[in-house]
Amino acid sequence: MKLYHAHSLINSSRLLSEKNPETFVKVDWVCYLRDEPLVPYDRLIENYHELAQTDKERIWVLRRANYLLSKQEIEELKLYLEKLYSFSIDVEEVKLPLKVDQIPQFKDEDVTGTIILRDRDEPFVLSVGIVGMVSGYRDLRNIRTVGELLGEIDLRNQR
C-alpha cells in the first residue's frame, strides 16, 4: 500500500485566526487518532522493533506515523476541500519504511491553529477524522533583501 502526505497553501485571510502575519499559511492535512495503522508498523517504520520502549516516546512515533493518508483518503479529501472550501491540495507519496527522523512532526511554536474537517452535521463526511495543522508560510518570491533571505533560511533550518 502506498501512503501520502498532503498539504494546502491558502491565503491566511480565509482563516478566522489572526495569528498568521504571513500572506499564506501551510495546512498539513493529517489523519487524527487512527485506530489501526494502514500498514503494519514493522513495514511502516524503519527499525520498528528497535524503537525506544518508553511509552511516551513510542506512542509519539506511532501516532505521527499514522498521520499519513491512503490513496482513498486523499481522493476523499480532495473532493471535500474542493466542494466545501475551494482549496486545492498538493500530494506527495511517502517512501516506506519511514525513518523516524522523517516522520511528520509539528513543533508547538510553528502550529498556529488547526482546521477540523469532520463535523457530524455536515452533509459530506470523510471516512476518517482529518485535521489541518496550520503554520505560517513565507513565499520566497516576496523576499526583497539578502538579510531577509538568510533569516528565512535560518528559520526553515530550525524546523
Short mmCIF file of C-alpha atoms in Angstrom, two decimals:
data_model
loop_
_atom_site.label_atom_id
_atom_site.label_comp_id
_atom_site.label_asym_id
_atom_site.label_seq_id
_atom_site.Cartn_x
_atom_site.Cartn_y
_atom_site.Cartn_z
CA MET A 1 0.00 0.00 0.00
CA LYS A 2 1.18 3.50 -0.79
CA LEU A 3 0.86 6.32 1.74
CA TYR A 4 0.79 10.04 1.15
CA HIS A 5 1.41 13.40 2.76
CA ALA A 6 -0.94 16.22 1.73
CA HIS A 7 -0.86 19.96 2.30
CA SER A 8 -2.50 23.13 1.03
CA LEU A 9 -1.22 26.66 0.72
CA ILE A 10 -4.07 29.06 1.38
CA ASN A 11 -4.45 32.77 1.86
CA SER A 12 -4.36 33.45 5.60
CA SER A 13 -7.28 35.86 5.24
CA ARG A 14 -9.51 32.81 4.69
CA LEU A 15 -8.95 31.75 8.30
CA LEU A 16 -10.70 33.27 11.27
CA SER A 17 -7.49 33.33 13.29
CA GLU A 18 -5.33 36.45 13.23
CA LYS A 19 -2.23 34.52 14.37
CA ASN A 20 -0.51 34.39 10.98
CA PRO A 21 1.38 37.51 9.89
CA GLU A 22 2.25 35.89 6.55
CA THR A 23 0.01 36.27 3.50
CA PHE A 24 -0.21 32.49 3.12
CA VAL A 25 -0.41 29.61 5.55
CA LYS A 26 0.55 26.00 5.01
CA VAL A 27 -2.02 23.46 6.12
CA ASP A 28 -0.69 19.93 6.60
CA TRP A 29 -3.62 17.50 6.38
CA VAL A 30 -3.24 14.56 8.77
CA CYS A 31 -5.36 11.66 9.93
CA TYR A 32 -6.05 12.30 13.58
CA LEU A 33 -6.26 9.36 16.00
CA ARG A 34 -6.29 6.48 13.52
CA ASP A 35 -7.25 3.30 15.38
CA GLU A 36 -5.09 0.89 13.38
CA PRO A 37 -2.12 1.59 11.10
CA LEU A 38 -2.76 1.36 7.35
CA VAL A 39 0.43 -0.68 7.03
CA PRO A 40 1.83 -2.95 9.78
CA TYR A 41 4.26 -0.96 11.92
CA ASP A 42 7.22 -3.19 11.05
CA ARG A 43 6.70 -2.23 7.36
CA LEU A 44 5.70 1.37 8.12
CA ILE A 45 8.63 2.40 10.35
CA GLU A 46 12.26 1.54 9.69
CA ASN A 47 13.78 -0.41 12.61
CA TYR A 48 10.38 -0.51 14.30
CA HIS A 49 11.48 -3.22 16.73
CA GLU A 50 14.36 -1.02 17.89
CA LEU A 51 12.13 1.92 18.89
CA ALA A 52 12.54 3.22 22.40
CA GLN A 53 10.34 1.28 24.75
CA THR A 54 9.29 4.24 26.86
CA ASP A 55 5.54 4.58 26.47
CA LYS A 56 5.51 8.30 25.77
CA GLU A 57 8.17 8.29 23.05
CA ARG A 58 6.85 5.13 21.38
CA ILE A 59 3.27 6.43 21.33
CA TRP A 60 4.51 9.72 19.85
CA VAL A 61 6.28 7.94 16.96
CA LEU A 62 3.35 5.60 16.24
CA ARG A 63 0.79 8.40 16.31
CA ARG A 64 2.86 10.59 13.96
CA ALA A 65 3.40 7.68 11.55
CA ASN A 66 -0.38 7.23 11.44
CA TYR A 67 -0.81 10.85 10.25
CA LEU A 68 -0.19 9.73 6.66
CA LEU A 69 -3.12 9.17 4.32
CA SER A 70 -4.13 6.38 1.92
CA LYS A 71 -4.98 6.96 -1.75
CA GLN A 72 -8.72 6.68 -0.99
CA GLU A 73 -8.44 9.17 1.88
CA ILE A 74 -6.55 11.58 -0.42
CA GLU A 75 -9.29 11.33 -3.05
CA GLU A 76 -11.99 11.97 -0.40
CA LEU A 77 -10.01 14.91 0.98
CA LYS A 78 -9.53 16.46 -2.48
CA LEU A 79 -13.24 16.27 -3.22
CA TYR A 80 -14.19 17.55 0.24
CA LEU A 81 -11.83 20.53 0.16
CA GLU A 82 -12.74 21.49 -3.39
CA LYS A 83 -16.51 21.30 -2.80
CA LEU A 84 -16.72 22.89 0.63
CA TYR A 85 -13.78 25.31 0.74
CA SER A 86 -12.42 25.66 -2.82
CA PHE A 87 -8.98 24.57 -1.53
CA SER A 88 -6.59 22.57 -3.66
CA ILE A 89 -4.05 20.19 -2.17
CA ASP A 90 -0.54 19.11 -3.05
CA VAL A 91 0.10 15.42 -2.54
CA GLU A 92 3.38 13.55 -2.34
CA GLU A 93 3.92 9.83 -1.99
CA VAL A 94 5.95 8.87 1.06
CA LYS A 95 8.69 6.27 0.73
CA LEU A 96 8.26 3.36 3.13
CA PRO A 97 9.56 2.37 5.56
CA LEU A 98 9.71 5.75 7.26
CA LYS A 99 12.88 6.79 9.02
CA VAL A 100 11.96 8.03 12.50
CA ASP A 101 13.58 11.42 11.83
CA GLN A 102 11.43 11.83 8.68
CA ILE A 103 8.08 11.15 10.34
CA PRO A 104 5.80 14.20 10.12
CA GLN A 105 6.09 16.34 13.22
CA PHE A 106 4.80 19.71 14.21
CA LYS A 107 6.52 21.95 16.72
CA ASP A 108 4.11 23.72 19.03
CA GLU A 109 5.64 27.09 18.22
CA ASP A 110 5.09 26.56 14.46
CA VAL A 111 1.47 25.42 14.57
CA THR A 112 -0.76 28.47 14.86
CA GLY A 113 -4.06 26.65 14.63
CA THR A 114 -5.96 23.63 13.43
CA ILE A 115 -8.78 23.05 10.97
CA ILE A 116 -11.09 20.21 11.95
CA LEU A 117 -12.86 18.81 8.92
CA ARG A 118 -15.12 16.16 10.39
CA ASP A 119 -18.36 17.55 11.75
CA ARG A 120 -21.41 15.36 12.35
CA ASP A 121 -23.78 17.98 10.94
CA GLU A 122 -22.04 18.30 7.58
CA PRO A 123 -23.70 16.59 4.60
CA PHE A 124 -20.37 15.32 3.27
CA VAL A 125 -18.31 13.40 5.78
CA LEU A 126 -14.87 11.87 5.44
CA SER A 127 -14.31 8.21 6.30
CA VAL A 128 -11.60 9.20 8.83
CA GLY A 129 -11.03 12.23 11.01
CA ILE A 130 -8.69 14.61 9.20
CA VAL A 131 -7.24 17.71 10.81
CA GLY A 132 -5.32 20.54 9.18
CA MET A 133 -2.22 21.69 11.07
CA VAL A 134 -1.83 25.39 10.23
CA SER A 135 1.57 27.11 10.17
CA GLY A 136 2.86 30.33 8.63
CA TYR A 137 4.26 30.13 5.13
CA ARG A 138 6.63 32.69 3.69
CA ASP A 139 6.69 32.85 -0.08
CA LEU A 140 10.33 33.33 -1.08
CA ARG A 141 9.24 35.47 -4.03
CA ASN A 142 8.25 38.20 -1.56
CA ILE A 143 11.73 38.45 -0.01
CA ARG A 144 13.43 41.69 -1.01
CA THR A 145 16.85 41.62 0.65
CA VAL A 146 19.68 39.17 1.26
CA GLY A 147 19.15 39.66 5.01
CA GLU A 148 15.50 38.59 4.74
CA LEU A 149 16.52 35.55 2.67
CA LEU A 150 19.19 34.48 5.18
CA GLY A 151 16.72 34.97 8.03
CA GLU A 152 14.14 32.79 6.26
CA ILE A 153 16.75 30.09 5.60
CA ASP A 154 17.74 30.10 9.29
CA LEU A 155 14.08 29.88 10.31
CA ARG A 156 13.41 26.92 7.99
CA ASN A 157 16.57 25.12 9.15
CA GLN A 158 15.34 25.34 12.76
CA ARG A 159 12.15 23.42 11.87
#
